[in-house]
Amino acid sequence: MAEVSTEKKRGEKGGGGIIKKGKKLSTRVDMTPVVDLAFLLLTFFMLATTFIKPQVMEMILPTKSEDSDNAPKVNEKNVMTIILDGDNKIYWFIGITDPKVELTNYSSEGIRKVLQEQIKSNPKLVILVKLDEGSTYENFVDIFDELTITKPKSFALDELSDNDKEIMQRYLGVTDVQPVGLQPTGG
Amino acid sequence: MATKQSKRSRPTIDMTPMVDLGFLLVTFFMMTTQFSPTDIVPISMPSSTADIKLPESNLSTVLISKDGRVFYRMDGTKNLKALGKSINDKYSLGLTDHDIERFISQTAFGMPIMGLKQFLALPELDQKTAFQPGIPIESGQNELADWLVFGRIANPQARIVVKADKGTSYYPSVKKVLDTLRDCNILRFALITDQEQKTPSI
């Protein structure tokens, strides 16, 4: 539009006859407002778009079986129990009769290293993950992520058994740590 | 002299290629954008190294807020309509067609089913700001199971996904949701997470 008016002005200015009156006005259209509009829309859509799509983690739960007799029997030496506690603490031990409990954390030097070493030394290892009160959803996702990375033979989510509680209480009693609020089983 | 000066054309830039480019980009962004439904509650997801992308539609989502409230979300107008009708029939809520229309416009549900009619009767603005107490998931009155089952009837292709805040305590909400899924015989589902920044050291 500015273009068109310029032409007109020029015509007026040159009214002396140098520029002939009959000269056609330019048919060019000023594109600036169109550009304004285009870029306004562009900005809006760019800001409204989210490129980072969330990821999904596949989970498969075992069926709820009533009879525990059908459950596969495993040598206790091949069972590793991981207990997730509050404050991002992880306790783990192998076997169920008087095991040596160890404390670790979620860093790549922590539980991942432990899992890698244990799986390497015993490929038949079955891992049970138990969550104690105080553990968060983030802990839950983290531990399953670590298990997906380290690929043990099998792993499962389980409840804290009475035996686990006893082991934990004994361990925490020895090391004189604040007693944890252990979750009652059942439910 | 004066005429000569007036003859000199003003420095104008041809904007046409710029418009071309602008509209090309606009078209691109318009085609690729889809507006994700805004969450009723802010949920900051944990990160994981999972590399499967979340599908865009056919989702049946269970949301768990940081304070442990549970919400249910379904996409697709047709599916929502079917879901609303089955919920209405099962609980004999007496929802009118108008109520069903309002049911469809909801992004997520987080109230006891008995309070649904009352909630839908609220003005639209109040619905957005109203506090939703979460779907009851106690073992005696587990309404999440109904939402999930009717959701699956409404859209059998729907994938069930769980979206929870990273700070949500595992007990009792997350555990109860997992137990409910298991009780409904939904053994395959997915957890929504963000992409982890660091790469695994393997």
mmCIF file of C-alpha atoms in Angstrom:
data_model
loop_
_atom_site.group_PDB
_atom_site.id
_atom_site.type_symbol
_atom_site.label_atom_id
_atom_site.label_comp_id
_atom_site.label_asym_id
_atom_site.label_seq_id
_atom_site.Cartn_x
_atom_site.Cartn_y
_atom_site.Cartn_z
ATOM 1 C CA MET A 1 0.000 0.000 0.000
ATOM 2 C CA ALA A 2 2.852 2.270 0.855
ATOM 3 C CA GLU A 3 4.160 1.528 -2.584
ATOM 4 C CA VAL A 4 0.969 2.600 -4.256
ATOM 5 C CA SER A 5 0.746 5.886 -2.386
ATOM 6 C CA THR A 6 4.357 6.629 -3.219
ATOM 7 C CA GLU A 7 3.540 6.340 -6.876
ATOM 8 C CA LYS A 8 0.677 8.721 -6.453
ATOM 9 C CA LYS A 9 2.790 11.224 -4.600
ATOM 10 C CA ARG A 10 5.346 11.048 -7.270
ATOM 11 C CA GLY A 11 2.694 11.755 -9.794
ATOM 12 C CA GLU A 12 1.496 14.777 -7.872
ATOM 13 C CA LYS A 13 4.952 16.094 -7.363
ATOM 14 C CA GLY A 14 5.778 15.777 -10.964
ATOM 15 C CA GLY A 15 2.589 17.567 -11.836
ATOM 16 C CA GLY A 16 4.561 19.775 -14.130
ATOM 17 C CA GLY A 17 4.086 17.210 -16.842
ATOM 18 C CA ILE A 18 7.416 15.472 -16.620
ATOM 19 C CA ILE A 19 5.740 12.325 -15.492
ATOM 20 C CA LYS A 20 2.773 11.798 -17.710
ATOM 21 C CA LYS A 21 -0.625 11.601 -16.093
ATOM 22 C CA GLY A 22 -1.549 8.578 -18.097
ATOM 23 C CA LYS A 23 1.232 6.508 -16.603
ATOM 24 C CA LYS A 24 -0.157 3.366 -15.060
ATOM 25 C CA LEU A 25 0.061 3.012 -11.348
ATOM 26 C CA SER A 26 2.144 0.116 -10.185
ATOM 27 C CA THR A 27 0.152 -3.015 -9.477
ATOM 28 C CA ARG A 28 2.662 -4.206 -6.941
ATOM 29 C CA VAL A 29 1.217 -4.895 -3.567
ATOM 30 C CA ASP A 30 3.159 -4.199 -0.449
ATOM 31 C CA MET A 31 3.691 -7.542 1.224
ATOM 32 C CA THR A 32 4.819 -6.211 4.603
ATOM 33 C CA PRO A 33 1.487 -6.702 6.458
ATOM 34 C CA VAL A 34 1.222 -10.203 5.030
ATOM 35 C CA VAL A 35 4.677 -10.936 6.356
ATOM 36 C CA ASP A 36 3.629 -9.533 9.713
ATOM 37 C CA LEU A 37 0.645 -11.833 9.792
ATOM 38 C CA ALA A 38 2.606 -14.845 8.635
ATOM 39 C CA PHE A 39 5.250 -14.400 11.253
ATOM 40 C CA LEU A 40 2.697 -13.758 13.964
ATOM 41 C CA LEU A 41 1.076 -17.098 13.151
ATOM 42 C CA LEU A 42 4.478 -18.701 12.847
ATOM 43 C CA THR A 43 5.482 -17.499 16.292
ATOM 44 C CA PHE A 44 2.222 -18.722 17.778
ATOM 45 C CA PHE A 45 2.533 -22.199 16.328
ATOM 46 C CA MET A 46 6.189 -22.442 17.177
ATOM 47 C CA LEU A 47 5.496 -21.611 20.791
ATOM 48 C CA ALA A 48 2.474 -23.886 20.966
ATOM 49 C CA THR A 49 4.298 -26.883 19.527
ATOM 50 C CA THR A 50 6.031 -29.279 21.820
ATOM 51 C CA PHE A 51 8.638 -31.250 20.024
ATOM 52 C CA ILE A 52 9.762 -33.297 22.970
ATOM 53 C CA LYS A 53 7.316 -36.130 23.152
ATOM 54 C CA PRO A 54 7.113 -38.064 26.375
ATOM 55 C CA GLN A 55 8.437 -41.582 26.416
ATOM 56 C CA VAL A 56 6.636 -44.613 27.645
ATOM 57 C CA MET A 57 8.025 -47.428 29.682
ATOM 58 C CA GLU A 58 6.374 -50.775 29.080
ATOM 59 C CA MET A 59 5.294 -52.636 32.194
ATOM 60 C CA ILE A 60 4.043 -56.177 32.348
ATOM 61 C CA LEU A 61 2.559 -57.431 35.586
ATOM 62 C CA PRO A 62 2.278 -61.099 36.490
ATOM 63 C CA THR A 63 -1.243 -62.465 36.772
ATOM 64 C CA LYS A 64 -2.745 -62.550 40.217
ATOM 65 C CA SER A 65 -2.399 -66.191 41.162
ATOM 66 C CA GLU A 66 -4.094 -67.350 44.315
ATOM 67 C CA ASP A 67 -2.049 -70.497 44.858
ATOM 68 C CA SER A 68 1.567 -69.868 45.716
ATOM 69 C CA ASP A 69 2.334 -73.575 45.207
ATOM 70 C CA ASN A 70 2.516 -73.044 41.477
ATOM 71 C CA ALA A 71 5.154 -70.363 41.841
ATOM 72 C CA PRO A 72 8.536 -71.498 40.538
ATOM 73 C CA LYS A 73 10.974 -72.572 43.200
ATOM 74 C CA VAL A 74 14.284 -70.764 43.136
ATOM 75 C CA ASN A 75 17.460 -71.433 45.055
ATOM 76 C CA GLU A 76 17.801 -68.677 47.605
ATOM 77 C CA LYS A 77 21.387 -68.070 46.474
ATOM 78 C CA ASN A 78 19.919 -66.903 43.154
ATOM 79 C CA VAL A 79 17.559 -64.423 44.722
ATOM 80 C CA MET A 80 18.519 -60.814 45.136
ATOM 81 C CA THR A 81 16.175 -58.611 47.115
ATOM 82 C CA ILE A 82 16.194 -54.879 46.612
ATOM 83 C CA ILE A 83 14.340 -52.789 49.152
ATOM 84 C CA LEU A 84 13.640 -49.174 48.257
ATOM 85 C CA ASP A 85 13.379 -46.918 51.256
ATOM 86 C CA GLY A 86 12.683 -43.229 51.718
ATOM 87 C CA ASP A 87 15.429 -40.602 51.267
ATOM 88 C CA ASN A 88 16.506 -42.368 48.057
ATOM 89 C CA LYS A 89 18.138 -45.208 49.960
ATOM 90 C CA ILE A 90 18.388 -48.705 48.524
ATOM 91 C CA TYR A 91 19.094 -51.776 50.624
ATOM 92 C CA TRP A 92 19.985 -54.995 48.882
ATOM 93 C CA PHE A 93 20.939 -58.511 49.879
ATOM 94 C CA ILE A 94 21.268 -61.974 48.360
ATOM 95 C CA GLY A 95 19.494 -65.003 49.786
ATOM 96 C CA ILE A 96 17.065 -65.001 52.669
ATOM 97 C CA THR A 97 18.840 -66.731 55.541
ATOM 98 C CA ASP A 98 20.898 -64.209 57.466
ATOM 99 C CA PRO A 99 22.106 -62.251 54.412
ATOM 100 C CA LYS A 100 24.563 -59.390 54.407
ATOM 101 C CA VAL A 101 22.557 -56.226 53.834
ATOM 102 C CA GLU A 102 24.197 -53.411 51.932
ATOM 103 C CA LEU A 103 23.201 -49.817 51.350
ATOM 104 C CA THR A 104 23.446 -48.055 48.004
ATOM 105 C CA ASN A 105 21.802 -45.252 46.016
ATOM 106 C CA TYR A 106 20.314 -44.432 42.593
ATOM 107 C CA SER A 107 23.439 -42.971 40.982
ATOM 108 C CA SER A 108 25.114 -44.790 38.101
ATOM 109 C CA GLU A 109 27.892 -45.722 40.522
ATOM 110 C CA GLY A 110 25.337 -47.095 42.952
ATOM 111 C CA ILE A 111 22.646 -49.601 42.135
ATOM 112 C CA ARG A 112 23.591 -49.942 38.476
ATOM 113 C CA LYS A 113 27.119 -51.034 39.356
ATOM 114 C CA VAL A 114 25.803 -53.427 41.981
ATOM 115 C CA LEU A 115 23.367 -54.946 39.490
ATOM 116 C CA GLN A 116 25.973 -55.252 36.771
ATOM 117 C CA GLU A 117 28.435 -56.981 39.102
ATOM 118 C CA GLN A 118 25.867 -59.329 40.597
ATOM 119 C CA ILE A 119 24.364 -60.295 37.230
ATOM 120 C CA LYS A 120 27.842 -60.890 35.824
ATOM 121 C CA SER A 121 28.844 -63.144 38.699
ATOM 122 C CA ASN A 122 25.527 -65.021 38.683
ATOM 123 C CA PRO A 123 23.554 -64.911 35.420
ATOM 124 C CA LYS A 124 20.740 -66.948 36.987
ATOM 125 C CA LEU A 125 19.953 -64.136 39.417
ATOM 126 C CA VAL A 126 16.280 -63.406 40.061
ATOM 127 C CA ILE A 127 15.639 -59.932 41.372
ATOM 128 C CA LEU A 128 12.809 -58.995 43.688
ATOM 129 C CA VAL A 129 12.006 -55.323 44.092
ATOM 130 C CA LYS A 130 10.178 -54.309 47.228
ATOM 131 C CA LEU A 131 9.107 -50.812 48.045
ATOM 132 C CA ASP A 132 8.999 -49.581 51.582
ATOM 133 C CA GLU A 133 6.950 -46.709 52.876
ATOM 134 C CA GLY A 134 8.525 -43.389 51.994
ATOM 135 C CA SER A 135 9.610 -44.480 48.535
ATOM 136 C CA THR A 136 8.265 -42.375 45.711
ATOM 137 C CA TYR A 137 7.046 -43.033 42.203
ATOM 138 C CA GLU A 138 10.329 -41.674 40.920
ATOM 139 C CA ASN A 139 12.198 -44.394 42.832
ATOM 140 C CA PHE A 140 9.860 -46.958 41.310
ATOM 141 C CA VAL A 141 10.513 -45.739 37.773
ATOM 142 C CA ASP A 142 14.245 -45.424 38.420
ATOM 143 C CA ILE A 143 14.696 -48.946 39.667
ATOM 144 C CA PHE A 144 12.773 -50.440 36.752
ATOM 145 C CA ASP A 145 14.789 -48.309 34.421
ATOM 146 C CA GLU A 146 18.026 -49.649 35.941
ATOM 147 C CA LEU A 147 16.690 -53.176 35.625
ATOM 148 C CA THR A 148 15.862 -52.564 31.981
ATOM 149 C CA ILE A 149 19.388 -51.304 31.422
ATOM 150 C CA THR A 150 21.168 -54.136 33.220
ATOM 151 C CA LYS A 151 18.842 -56.892 31.890
ATOM 152 C CA PRO A 152 18.759 -59.551 34.604
ATOM 153 C CA LYS A 153 17.250 -62.972 33.850
ATOM 154 C CA SER A 154 14.046 -62.011 35.593
ATOM 155 C CA PHE A 155 12.777 -59.431 38.005
ATOM 156 C CA ALA A 156 9.529 -58.889 39.822
ATOM 157 C CA LEU A 157 7.767 -56.434 42.061
ATOM 158 C CA ASP A 158 6.823 -57.878 45.413
ATOM 159 C CA GLU A 159 5.569 -57.063 48.870
ATOM 160 C CA LEU A 160 7.835 -56.897 51.881
ATOM 161 C CA SER A 161 7.601 -60.231 53.662
ATOM 162 C CA ASP A 162 7.908 -60.703 57.408
ATOM 163 C CA ASN A 163 11.323 -62.207 56.839
ATOM 164 C CA ASP A 164 12.452 -59.103 54.946
ATOM 165 C CA LYS A 165 11.268 -56.917 57.787
ATOM 166 C CA GLU A 166 13.192 -59.012 60.265
ATOM 167 C CA ILE A 167 16.340 -58.788 58.162
ATOM 168 C CA MET A 168 15.954 -55.044 57.849
ATOM 169 C CA GLN A 169 15.291 -54.557 61.527
ATOM 170 C CA ARG A 170 18.326 -56.617 62.448
ATOM 171 C CA TYR A 171 20.467 -54.682 59.980
ATOM 172 C CA LEU A 172 19.236 -51.304 61.078
ATOM 173 C CA GLY A 173 19.571 -52.302 64.738
ATOM 174 C CA VAL A 174 23.209 -53.258 64.224
ATOM 175 C CA THR A 175 24.183 -50.150 62.327
ATOM 176 C CA ASP A 176 22.185 -48.011 64.726
ATOM 177 C CA VAL A 177 20.264 -46.133 62.045
ATOM 178 C CA GLN A 178 16.882 -44.551 62.690
ATOM 179 C CA PRO A 179 14.255 -47.274 62.459
ATOM 180 C CA VAL A 180 12.276 -47.146 59.239
ATOM 181 C CA GLY A 181 8.509 -47.263 59.081
ATOM 182 C CA LEU A 182 8.106 -50.653 57.533
ATOM 183 C CA GLN A 183 4.966 -51.200 55.554
ATOM 184 C CA PRO A 184 2.654 -53.924 56.874
ATOM 185 C CA THR A 185 2.089 -56.634 54.310
ATOM 186 C CA GLY A 186 -1.226 -57.608 52.848
ATOM 187 C CA GLY A 187 -3.858 -55.516 51.157
ATOM 188 C CA MET B 1 17.299 18.534 -10.670
ATOM 189 C CA ALA B 2 14.246 18.240 -8.489
ATOM 190 C CA THR B 3 12.556 15.934 -10.937
ATOM 191 C CA LYS B 4 15.610 13.756 -11.146
ATOM 192 C CA GLN B 5 15.607 13.271 -7.425
ATOM 193 C CA SER B 6 11.943 12.342 -7.367
ATOM 194 C CA LYS B 7 12.580 9.772 -10.063
ATOM 195 C CA ARG B 8 15.018 7.868 -7.887
ATOM 196 C CA SER B 9 13.054 4.928 -6.591
ATOM 197 C CA ARG B 10 12.747 4.474 -2.891
ATOM 198 C CA PRO B 11 14.668 1.499 -1.534
ATOM 199 C CA THR B 12 11.921 -1.100 -1.333
ATOM 200 C CA ILE B 13 12.412 -4.765 -0.635
ATOM 201 C CA ASP B 14 10.325 -7.338 -2.370
ATOM 202 C CA MET B 15 8.578 -9.149 0.423
ATOM 203 C CA THR B 16 7.129 -11.958 -1.682
ATOM 204 C CA PRO B 17 9.829 -14.587 -1.013
ATOM 205 C CA MET B 18 9.641 -13.767 2.646
ATOM 206 C CA VAL B 19 5.887 -14.332 2.608
ATOM 207 C CA ASP B 20 6.491 -17.621 0.834
ATOM 208 C CA LEU B 21 8.885 -18.699 3.508
ATOM 209 C CA GLY B 22 6.667 -17.443 6.314
ATOM 210 C CA PHE B 23 3.623 -19.300 5.092
ATOM 211 C CA LEU B 24 5.605 -22.420 4.390
ATOM 212 C CA LEU B 25 6.708 -22.469 8.009
ATOM 213 C CA VAL B 26 3.218 -21.604 9.241
ATOM 214 C CA THR B 27 1.804 -24.488 7.248
ATOM 215 C CA PHE B 28 4.436 -26.827 8.625
ATOM 216 C CA PHE B 29 3.781 -25.867 12.216
ATOM 217 C CA MET B 30 0.019 -25.958 11.722
ATOM 218 C CA MET B 31 0.222 -29.466 10.344
ATOM 219 C CA THR B 32 2.535 -30.789 13.013
ATOM 220 C CA THR B 33 1.000 -29.100 16.039
ATOM 221 C CA GLN B 34 -1.521 -30.885 18.104
ATOM 222 C CA PHE B 35 -2.695 -29.388 21.267
ATOM 223 C CA SER B 36 -2.053 -31.688 24.141
ATOM 224 C CA PRO B 37 -4.823 -31.646 26.718
ATOM 225 C CA THR B 38 -3.883 -29.519 29.664
ATOM 226 C CA ASP B 39 -3.666 -31.419 32.877
ATOM 227 C CA ILE B 40 -6.029 -30.664 35.697
ATOM 228 C CA VAL B 41 -3.138 -30.931 38.096
ATOM 229 C CA PRO B 42 0.481 -30.133 37.327
ATOM 230 C CA ILE B 43 2.417 -33.367 36.966
ATOM 231 C CA SER B 44 6.179 -33.414 36.634
ATOM 232 C CA MET B 45 7.159 -36.779 35.298
ATOM 233 C CA PRO B 46 10.234 -38.770 36.271
ATOM 234 C CA SER B 47 12.798 -39.446 33.581
ATOM 235 C CA SER B 48 13.820 -42.780 32.178
ATOM 236 C CA THR B 49 15.906 -44.194 29.364
ATOM 237 C CA ALA B 50 12.849 -45.771 27.726
ATOM 238 C CA ASP B 51 12.784 -45.004 24.020
ATOM 239 C CA ILE B 52 9.228 -45.820 22.980
ATOM 240 C CA LYS B 53 7.276 -42.733 21.974
ATOM 241 C CA LEU B 54 3.871 -42.096 23.461
ATOM 242 C CA PRO B 55 1.119 -42.702 20.890
ATOM 243 C CA GLU B 56 -0.924 -39.630 20.060
ATOM 244 C CA SER B 57 -4.399 -41.032 20.318
ATOM 245 C CA ASN B 58 -6.256 -44.054 21.619
ATOM 246 C CA LEU B 59 -5.064 -43.539 25.130
ATOM 247 C CA SER B 60 -6.748 -44.415 28.357
ATOM 248 C CA THR B 61 -4.758 -42.536 30.952
ATOM 249 C CA VAL B 62 -4.646 -42.812 34.715
ATOM 250 C CA LEU B 63 -3.180 -39.674 36.255
ATOM 251 C CA ILE B 64 -1.799 -39.570 39.774
ATOM 252 C CA SER B 65 -1.094 -36.162 41.268
ATOM 253 C CA LYS B 66 1.664 -35.416 43.726
ATOM 254 C CA ASP B 67 -0.742 -35.565 46.652
ATOM 255 C CA GLY B 68 -2.003 -38.975 45.560
ATOM 256 C CA ARG B 69 -5.297 -38.059 43.904
ATOM 257 C CA VAL B 70 -6.242 -40.269 40.976
ATOM 258 C CA PHE B 71 -7.766 -39.015 37.721
ATOM 259 C CA TYR B 72 -8.910 -40.746 34.596
ATOM 260 C CA ARG B 73 -8.649 -39.411 31.066
ATOM 261 C CA MET B 74 -9.926 -40.734 27.774
ATOM 262 C CA ASP B 75 -9.516 -39.245 24.301
ATOM 263 C CA GLY B 76 -11.871 -39.159 21.339
ATOM 264 C CA THR B 77 -15.379 -37.685 21.382
ATOM 265 C CA LYS B 78 -16.995 -40.947 20.318
ATOM 266 C CA ASN B 79 -15.210 -42.933 23.013
ATOM 267 C CA LEU B 80 -16.056 -40.388 25.676
ATOM 268 C CA LYS B 81 -19.690 -40.494 24.684
ATOM 269 C CA ALA B 82 -19.772 -44.270 24.975
ATOM 270 C CA LEU B 83 -17.932 -44.071 28.299
ATOM 271 C CA GLY B 84 -20.325 -41.473 29.666
ATOM 272 C CA LYS B 85 -23.327 -43.540 28.650
ATOM 273 C CA SER B 86 -22.053 -46.736 30.263
ATOM 274 C CA ILE B 87 -21.155 -44.925 33.493
ATOM 275 C CA ASN B 88 -24.595 -43.329 33.469
ATOM 276 C CA ASP B 89 -26.303 -46.691 32.994
ATOM 277 C CA LYS B 90 -24.304 -48.535 35.603
ATOM 278 C CA TYR B 91 -24.742 -45.928 38.329
ATOM 279 C CA SER B 92 -28.178 -44.688 37.141
ATOM 280 C CA LEU B 93 -27.057 -41.093 37.381
ATOM 281 C CA GLY B 94 -29.839 -39.857 35.131
ATOM 282 C CA LEU B 95 -27.560 -37.779 32.921
ATOM 283 C CA THR B 96 -29.351 -35.880 30.180
ATOM 284 C CA ASP B 97 -27.991 -35.508 26.635
ATOM 285 C CA HIS B 98 -26.835 -32.057 27.631
ATOM 286 C CA ASP B 99 -24.899 -33.537 30.560
ATOM 287 C CA ILE B 100 -23.280 -36.043 28.211
ATOM 288 C CA GLU B 101 -22.201 -33.169 25.958
ATOM 289 C CA ARG B 102 -20.542 -31.530 28.924
ATOM 290 C CA PHE B 103 -19.044 -34.862 29.940
ATOM 291 C CA ILE B 104 -17.313 -35.032 26.554
ATOM 292 C CA SER B 105 -15.744 -31.610 26.977
ATOM 293 C CA GLN B 106 -13.946 -32.631 30.181
ATOM 294 C CA THR B 107 -10.231 -33.320 30.002
ATOM 295 C CA ALA B 108 -10.107 -35.647 32.998
ATOM 296 C CA PHE B 109 -12.308 -36.982 35.739
ATOM 297 C CA GLY B 110 -11.285 -36.998 39.356
ATOM 298 C CA MET B 111 -14.411 -37.216 41.429
ATOM 299 C CA PRO B 112 -16.594 -39.977 42.887
ATOM 300 C CA ILE B 113 -19.048 -41.064 40.197
ATOM 301 C CA MET B 114 -21.958 -40.127 42.444
ATOM 302 C CA GLY B 115 -20.780 -36.520 42.344
ATOM 303 C CA LEU B 116 -20.510 -36.521 38.554
ATOM 304 C CA LYS B 117 -23.973 -35.121 37.775
ATOM 305 C CA GLN B 118 -23.509 -32.330 40.258
ATOM 306 C CA PHE B 119 -20.096 -31.539 38.795
ATOM 307 C CA LEU B 120 -21.410 -31.444 35.230
ATOM 308 C CA ALA B 121 -24.163 -29.051 36.291
ATOM 309 C CA LEU B 122 -21.564 -26.463 37.326
ATOM 310 C CA PRO B 123 -20.849 -23.546 34.978
ATOM 311 C CA GLU B 124 -17.920 -24.246 32.666
ATOM 312 C CA LEU B 125 -15.530 -21.870 34.389
ATOM 313 C CA ASP B 126 -16.288 -23.350 37.794
ATOM 314 C CA GLN B 127 -15.623 -26.833 36.430
ATOM 315 C CA LYS B 128 -12.098 -25.796 35.544
ATOM 316 C CA THR B 129 -11.349 -24.352 38.950
ATOM 317 C CA ALA B 130 -13.360 -26.757 41.108
ATOM 318 C CA PHE B 131 -11.321 -28.962 43.392
ATOM 319 C CA GLN B 132 -11.551 -32.574 42.343
ATOM 320 C CA PRO B 133 -10.979 -34.975 45.222
ATOM 321 C CA GLY B 134 -9.780 -37.828 43.003
ATOM 322 C CA ILE B 135 -11.401 -41.110 42.024
ATOM 323 C CA PRO B 136 -11.992 -43.363 45.049
ATOM 324 C CA ILE B 137 -9.701 -46.396 44.875
ATOM 325 C CA GLU B 138 -10.368 -48.005 48.252
ATOM 326 C CA SER B 139 -10.870 -51.754 48.015
ATOM 327 C CA GLY B 140 -14.515 -51.496 49.104
ATOM 328 C CA GLN B 141 -15.429 -48.844 46.567
ATOM 329 C CA ASN B 142 -12.983 -48.968 43.698
ATOM 330 C CA GLU B 143 -14.397 -46.732 40.997
ATOM 331 C CA LEU B 144 -11.154 -46.621 39.029
ATOM 332 C CA ALA B 145 -11.828 -50.214 38.029
ATOM 333 C CA ASP B 146 -15.160 -49.122 36.525
ATOM 334 C CA TRP B 147 -13.570 -46.265 34.636
ATOM 335 C CA LEU B 148 -10.932 -48.609 33.243
ATOM 336 C CA VAL B 149 -13.350 -51.366 32.296
ATOM 337 C CA PHE B 150 -15.876 -49.026 30.669
ATOM 338 C CA GLY B 151 -13.009 -47.187 29.014
ATOM 339 C CA ARG B 152 -11.869 -50.422 27.483
ATOM 340 C CA ILE B 153 -15.400 -51.226 26.305
ATOM 341 C CA ALA B 154 -15.708 -47.730 24.803
ATOM 342 C CA ASN B 155 -12.429 -48.061 22.949
ATOM 343 C CA PRO B 156 -10.962 -51.577 22.848
ATOM 344 C CA GLN B 157 -7.889 -50.285 21.016
ATOM 345 C CA ALA B 158 -6.972 -47.855 23.759
ATOM 346 C CA ARG B 159 -3.590 -48.300 25.364
ATOM 347 C CA ILE B 160 -3.532 -47.949 29.083
ATOM 348 C CA VAL B 161 -0.936 -45.561 30.377
ATOM 349 C CA VAL B 162 -0.126 -44.325 33.857
ATOM 350 C CA LYS B 163 1.121 -40.806 34.335
ATOM 351 C CA ALA B 164 2.227 -39.961 37.828
ATOM 352 C CA ASP B 165 4.196 -37.199 39.462
ATOM 353 C CA LYS B 166 7.725 -38.154 40.440
ATOM 354 C CA GLY B 167 7.146 -37.016 43.992
ATOM 355 C CA THR B 168 4.066 -39.176 44.517
ATOM 356 C CA SER B 169 4.551 -41.544 47.400
ATOM 357 C CA TYR B 170 4.394 -45.180 46.279
ATOM 358 C CA TYR B 171 2.065 -46.042 49.135
ATOM 359 C CA PRO B 172 -0.868 -45.950 48.886
ATOM 360 C CA SER B 173 -1.860 -44.366 45.549
ATOM 361 C CA VAL B 174 0.605 -45.873 43.086
ATOM 362 C CA LYS B 175 0.346 -49.303 44.662
ATOM 363 C CA LYS B 176 -3.449 -49.169 44.638
ATOM 364 C CA VAL B 177 -3.527 -48.109 41.004
ATOM 365 C CA LEU B 178 -1.203 -50.985 40.069
ATOM 366 C CA ASP B 179 -3.333 -53.410 42.084
ATOM 367 C CA THR B 180 -6.468 -52.121 40.374
ATOM 368 C CA LEU B 181 -4.917 -52.631 36.953
ATOM 369 C CA ARG B 182 -4.011 -56.151 37.951
ATOM 370 C CA ASP B 183 -7.491 -56.829 39.287
ATOM 371 C CA CYS B 184 -8.968 -55.641 35.996
ATOM 372 C CA ASN B 185 -6.647 -58.070 34.241
ATOM 373 C CA ILE B 186 -4.776 -55.218 32.612
ATOM 374 C CA LEU B 187 -1.301 -56.654 32.801
ATOM 375 C CA ARG B 188 0.263 -54.731 29.946
ATOM 376 C CA PHE B 189 0.422 -51.010 30.312
ATOM 377 C CA ALA B 190 2.921 -48.211 30.070
ATOM 378 C CA LEU B 191 4.304 -45.557 32.356
ATOM 379 C CA ILE B 192 4.795 -42.103 30.880
ATOM 380 C CA THR B 193 8.206 -40.621 31.550
ATOM 381 C CA ASP B 194 10.414 -37.872 30.246
ATOM 382 C CA GLN B 195 13.536 -38.516 28.244
ATOM 383 C CA GLU B 196 16.587 -38.923 30.453
ATOM 384 C CA GLN B 197 19.373 -36.572 29.483
ATOM 385 C CA LYS B 198 22.390 -38.646 30.322
ATOM 386 C CA THR B 199 23.079 -41.770 28.338
ATOM 387 C CA PRO B 200 23.531 -45.079 30.145
ATOM 388 C CA SER B 201 27.143 -46.012 30.704
ATOM 389 C CA ILE B 202 26.983 -49.340 28.907
#
